């Protein structure tokens, strides 16, 4: 019987897991990986309105589309294809800056004519003010 001692089996497993995770994105084609892409969103209600923050770092504010149609607020971004040199090879890609589309229901309490949006420090911020009749009076 031969006994082989492994110094740190957990490290060997960790290295195997790291290699699997590192190679995993290569197994997915672009369409599948973007189909599941979404941006995290925070929604806060105040006395005079709603504040939406979408975490969308690495994008240009001109590329966002914000539309309101039939009570649906749609926020979208279409990733543009960039030409890469022939000798360009990604070893690891962890930034997710793909296309996305988020839709929110907007009810009659919102003053849709005064919705505001701005993009700063990687956050797309929208302010949806409440109509005067709905605002909570102190």
PDB file of C-alpha atoms in Angstrom:
ATOM      1  CA  UNK A   1       0.000   0.000   0.000  1.00  0.00           C
ATOM      2  CA  UNK A   2       1.340   3.421  -0.948  1.00  0.00           C
ATOM      3  CA  UNK A   3       0.422   6.507   1.007  1.00  0.00           C
ATOM      4  CA  UNK A   4       0.799   9.882  -0.728  1.00  0.00           C
ATOM      5  CA  UNK A   5       0.670  12.903   1.504  1.00  0.00           C
ATOM      6  CA  UNK A   6      -0.742  16.093   0.078  1.00  0.00           C
ATOM      7  CA  UNK A   7       0.456  19.228   1.814  1.00  0.00           C
ATOM      8  CA  UNK A   8      -2.751  21.238   1.451  1.00  0.00           C
ATOM      9  CA  UNK A   9      -5.677  19.508  -0.270  1.00  0.00           C
ATOM     10  CA  UNK A  10      -7.830  22.604   0.247  1.00  0.00           C
ATOM     11  CA  UNK A  11      -5.366  24.695  -1.788  1.00  0.00           C
ATOM     12  CA  UNK A  12      -5.424  22.167  -4.605  1.00  0.00           C
ATOM     13  CA  UNK A  13      -9.212  22.263  -4.662  1.00  0.00           C
ATOM     14  CA  UNK A  14      -9.153  26.065  -4.488  1.00  0.00           C
ATOM     15  CA  UNK A  15      -6.796  26.243  -7.474  1.00  0.00           C
ATOM     16  CA  UNK A  16      -9.035  23.883  -9.431  1.00  0.00           C
ATOM     17  CA  UNK A  17     -12.077  25.977  -8.557  1.00  0.00           C
ATOM     18  CA  UNK A  18     -10.258  29.199  -9.538  1.00  0.00           C
ATOM     19  CA  UNK A  19      -9.368  27.720 -12.927  1.00  0.00           C
ATOM     20  CA  UNK A  20     -12.935  26.588 -13.494  1.00  0.00           C
ATOM     21  CA  UNK A  21     -14.347  30.000 -12.616  1.00  0.00           C
ATOM     22  CA  UNK A  22     -11.723  31.785 -14.702  1.00  0.00           C
ATOM     23  CA  UNK A  23     -12.552  29.707 -17.769  1.00  0.00           C
ATOM     24  CA  UNK A  24     -16.322  29.673 -17.246  1.00  0.00           C
ATOM     25  CA  UNK A  25     -17.204  32.942 -19.054  1.00  0.00           C
ATOM     26  CA  UNK A  26     -15.484  31.596 -22.154  1.00  0.00           C
ATOM     27  CA  UNK A  27     -18.038  28.807 -22.340  1.00  0.00           C
ATOM     28  CA  UNK A  28     -20.932  31.206 -22.654  1.00  0.00           C
ATOM     29  CA  UNK A  29     -21.546  32.988 -25.887  1.00  0.00           C
ATOM     30  CA  UNK A  30     -22.177  36.717 -25.818  1.00  0.00           C
ATOM     31  CA  UNK A  31     -25.946  36.502 -26.359  1.00  0.00           C
ATOM     32  CA  UNK A  32     -26.515  34.147 -23.446  1.00  0.00           C
ATOM     33  CA  UNK A  33     -24.388  36.135 -21.016  1.00  0.00           C
ATOM     34  CA  UNK A  34     -26.106  39.410 -21.925  1.00  0.00           C
ATOM     35  CA  UNK A  35     -29.581  37.895 -21.706  1.00  0.00           C
ATOM     36  CA  UNK A  36     -29.147  37.657 -17.943  1.00  0.00           C
ATOM     37  CA  UNK A  37     -27.459  41.014 -17.432  1.00  0.00           C
ATOM     38  CA  UNK A  38     -29.259  43.535 -15.289  1.00  0.00           C
ATOM     39  CA  UNK A  39     -28.247  46.476 -13.167  1.00  0.00           C
ATOM     40  CA  UNK A  40     -28.842  46.688  -9.408  1.00  0.00           C
ATOM     41  CA  UNK A  41     -31.395  49.326  -8.493  1.00  0.00           C
ATOM     42  CA  UNK A  42     -32.224  51.140  -5.265  1.00  0.00           C
ATOM     43  CA  UNK A  43     -35.647  52.764  -4.844  1.00  0.00           C
ATOM     44  CA  UNK A  44     -36.322  55.171  -1.992  1.00  0.00           C
ATOM     45  CA  UNK A  45     -39.607  56.921  -1.224  1.00  0.00           C
ATOM     46  CA  UNK A  46     -39.621  60.350   0.378  1.00  0.00           C
ATOM     47  CA  UNK A  47     -42.492  62.670   1.226  1.00  0.00           C
ATOM     48  CA  UNK A  48     -42.253  64.424  -2.147  1.00  0.00           C
ATOM     49  CA  UNK A  49     -41.222  61.644  -4.523  1.00  0.00           C
ATOM     50  CA  UNK A  50     -39.342  58.499  -5.420  1.00  0.00           C
ATOM     51  CA  UNK A  51     -35.599  58.263  -6.011  1.00  0.00           C
ATOM     52  CA  UNK A  52     -34.229  55.513  -8.247  1.00  0.00           C
ATOM     53  CA  UNK A  53     -30.518  54.753  -8.420  1.00  0.00           C
ATOM     54  CA  UNK A  54     -29.216  52.311 -10.994  1.00  0.00           C
ATOM     55  CA  UNK A  55     -25.637  51.129 -10.640  1.00  0.00           C
ATOM     56  CA  UNK A  56     -24.340  51.546 -14.185  1.00  0.00           C
ATOM     57  CA  UNK A  57     -20.634  52.333 -13.999  1.00  0.00           C
ATOM     58  CA  UNK A  58     -18.464  52.536 -17.096  1.00  0.00           C
ATOM     59  CA  UNK A  59     -21.078  53.987 -19.414  1.00  0.00           C
ATOM     60  CA  UNK A  60     -21.725  57.385 -21.017  1.00  0.00           C
ATOM     61  CA  UNK A  61     -24.817  59.345 -20.019  1.00  0.00           C
ATOM     62  CA  UNK A  62     -25.666  59.995 -23.686  1.00  0.00           C
ATOM     63  CA  UNK A  63     -26.189  56.267 -24.245  1.00  0.00           C
ATOM     64  CA  UNK A  64     -29.013  55.814 -21.707  1.00  0.00           C
ATOM     65  CA  UNK A  65     -32.589  55.868 -22.932  1.00  0.00           C
ATOM     66  CA  UNK A  66     -35.380  56.789 -20.531  1.00  0.00           C
ATOM     67  CA  UNK A  67     -38.936  56.492 -21.851  1.00  0.00           C
ATOM     68  CA  UNK A  68     -42.397  56.735 -20.320  1.00  0.00           C
ATOM     69  CA  UNK A  69     -45.216  55.010 -22.167  1.00  0.00           C
ATOM     70  CA  UNK A  70     -48.634  53.861 -20.885  1.00  0.00           C
ATOM     71  CA  UNK A  71     -47.598  53.991 -17.236  1.00  0.00           C
ATOM     72  CA  UNK A  72     -44.309  52.152 -17.783  1.00  0.00           C
ATOM     73  CA  UNK A  73     -40.960  53.817 -17.167  1.00  0.00           C
ATOM     74  CA  UNK A  74     -38.302  52.049 -19.227  1.00  0.00           C
ATOM     75  CA  UNK A  75     -34.599  52.631 -18.682  1.00  0.00           C
ATOM     76  CA  UNK A  76     -32.256  51.000 -21.169  1.00  0.00           C
ATOM     77  CA  UNK A  77     -28.688  50.971 -22.377  1.00  0.00           C
ATOM     78  CA  UNK A  78     -27.398  49.374 -25.570  1.00  0.00           C
ATOM     79  CA  UNK A  79     -23.767  48.232 -25.485  1.00  0.00           C
ATOM     80  CA  UNK A  80     -21.876  49.321 -28.585  1.00  0.00           C
ATOM     81  CA  UNK A  81     -19.439  46.918 -30.201  1.00  0.00           C
ATOM     82  CA  UNK A  82     -15.845  48.063 -29.969  1.00  0.00           C
ATOM     83  CA  UNK A  83     -13.263  47.015 -32.513  1.00  0.00           C
ATOM     84  CA  UNK A  84     -10.418  45.190 -30.799  1.00  0.00           C
ATOM     85  CA  UNK A  85      -6.971  44.616 -32.263  1.00  0.00           C
ATOM     86  CA  UNK A  86      -6.304  41.114 -33.604  1.00  0.00           C
ATOM     87  CA  UNK A  87      -3.664  40.509 -30.938  1.00  0.00           C
ATOM     88  CA  UNK A  88      -6.081  41.456 -28.114  1.00  0.00           C
ATOM     89  CA  UNK A  89      -6.980  38.518 -25.855  1.00  0.00           C
ATOM     90  CA  UNK A  90      -8.957  38.848 -22.620  1.00  0.00           C
ATOM     91  CA  UNK A  91      -7.587  36.640 -19.893  1.00  0.00           C
ATOM     92  CA  UNK A  92     -10.282  37.499 -17.366  1.00  0.00           C
ATOM     93  CA  UNK A  93     -13.324  39.719 -17.768  1.00  0.00           C
ATOM     94  CA  UNK A  94     -15.221  40.586 -14.610  1.00  0.00           C
ATOM     95  CA  UNK A  95     -16.708  43.970 -15.482  1.00  0.00           C
ATOM     96  CA  UNK A  96     -20.279  43.647 -16.688  1.00  0.00           C
ATOM     97  CA  UNK A  97     -21.129  46.635 -18.852  1.00  0.00           C
ATOM     98  CA  UNK A  98     -23.471  44.952 -21.292  1.00  0.00           C
ATOM     99  CA  UNK A  99     -26.827  46.102 -22.544  1.00  0.00           C
ATOM    100  CA  UNK A 100     -29.744  46.185 -20.136  1.00  0.00           C
ATOM    101  CA  UNK A 101     -33.382  47.183 -19.941  1.00  0.00           C
ATOM    102  CA  UNK A 102     -35.370  47.829 -16.754  1.00  0.00           C
ATOM    103  CA  UNK A 103     -39.069  48.656 -16.648  1.00  0.00           C
ATOM    104  CA  UNK A 104     -40.976  50.113 -13.701  1.00  0.00           C
ATOM    105  CA  UNK A 105     -44.695  50.767 -13.285  1.00  0.00           C
ATOM    106  CA  UNK A 106     -45.556  54.425 -12.717  1.00  0.00           C
ATOM    107  CA  UNK A 107     -48.976  55.095 -11.214  1.00  0.00           C
ATOM    108  CA  UNK A 108     -51.170  58.201 -11.214  1.00  0.00           C
ATOM    109  CA  UNK A 109     -49.487  59.568  -8.054  1.00  0.00           C
ATOM    110  CA  UNK A 110     -46.381  60.553 -10.060  1.00  0.00           C
ATOM    111  CA  UNK A 111     -45.993  63.934 -11.747  1.00  0.00           C
ATOM    112  CA  UNK A 112     -44.689  62.470 -15.009  1.00  0.00           C
ATOM    113  CA  UNK A 113     -44.059  65.888 -16.582  1.00  0.00           C
ATOM    114  CA  UNK A 114     -41.344  66.643 -14.016  1.00  0.00           C
ATOM    115  CA  UNK A 115     -39.335  63.411 -13.912  1.00  0.00           C
ATOM    116  CA  UNK A 116     -35.611  64.212 -13.721  1.00  0.00           C
ATOM    117  CA  UNK A 117     -32.552  62.089 -14.515  1.00  0.00           C
ATOM    118  CA  UNK A 118     -28.820  62.559 -14.080  1.00  0.00           C
ATOM    119  CA  UNK A 119     -25.736  60.355 -14.304  1.00  0.00           C
ATOM    120  CA  UNK A 120     -22.870  60.856 -11.884  1.00  0.00           C
ATOM    121  CA  UNK A 121     -20.159  58.677 -10.363  1.00  0.00           C
ATOM    122  CA  UNK A 122     -21.449  55.528 -12.064  1.00  0.00           C
ATOM    123  CA  UNK A 123     -25.026  55.963 -10.828  1.00  0.00           C
ATOM    124  CA  UNK A 124     -27.995  56.797 -13.021  1.00  0.00           C
ATOM    125  CA  UNK A 125     -30.289  58.755 -10.691  1.00  0.00           C
ATOM    126  CA  UNK A 126     -33.938  59.413 -11.439  1.00  0.00           C
ATOM    127  CA  UNK A 127     -36.319  61.528  -9.417  1.00  0.00           C
ATOM    128  CA  UNK A 128     -40.030  60.865  -9.807  1.00  0.00           C
ATOM    129  CA  UNK A 129     -41.911  63.632  -7.977  1.00  0.00           C
ATOM    130  CA  UNK A 130     -45.319  62.985  -6.458  1.00  0.00           C
ATOM    131  CA  UNK A 131     -48.260  65.139  -7.503  1.00  0.00           C
ATOM    132  CA  UNK A 132     -49.102  67.947  -5.065  1.00  0.00           C
ATOM    133  CA  UNK A 133     -52.336  66.261  -3.941  1.00  0.00           C
ATOM    134  CA  UNK A 134     -50.412  63.105  -2.951  1.00  0.00           C
ATOM    135  CA  UNK A 135     -47.542  64.707  -1.025  1.00  0.00           C
ATOM    136  CA  UNK A 136     -47.616  64.119   2.713  1.00  0.00           C
ATOM    137  CA  UNK A 137     -48.149  67.316   4.633  1.00  0.00           C
ATOM    138  CA  UNK A 138     -46.187  67.734   7.892  1.00  0.00           C
TER     139      UNK A 138
END
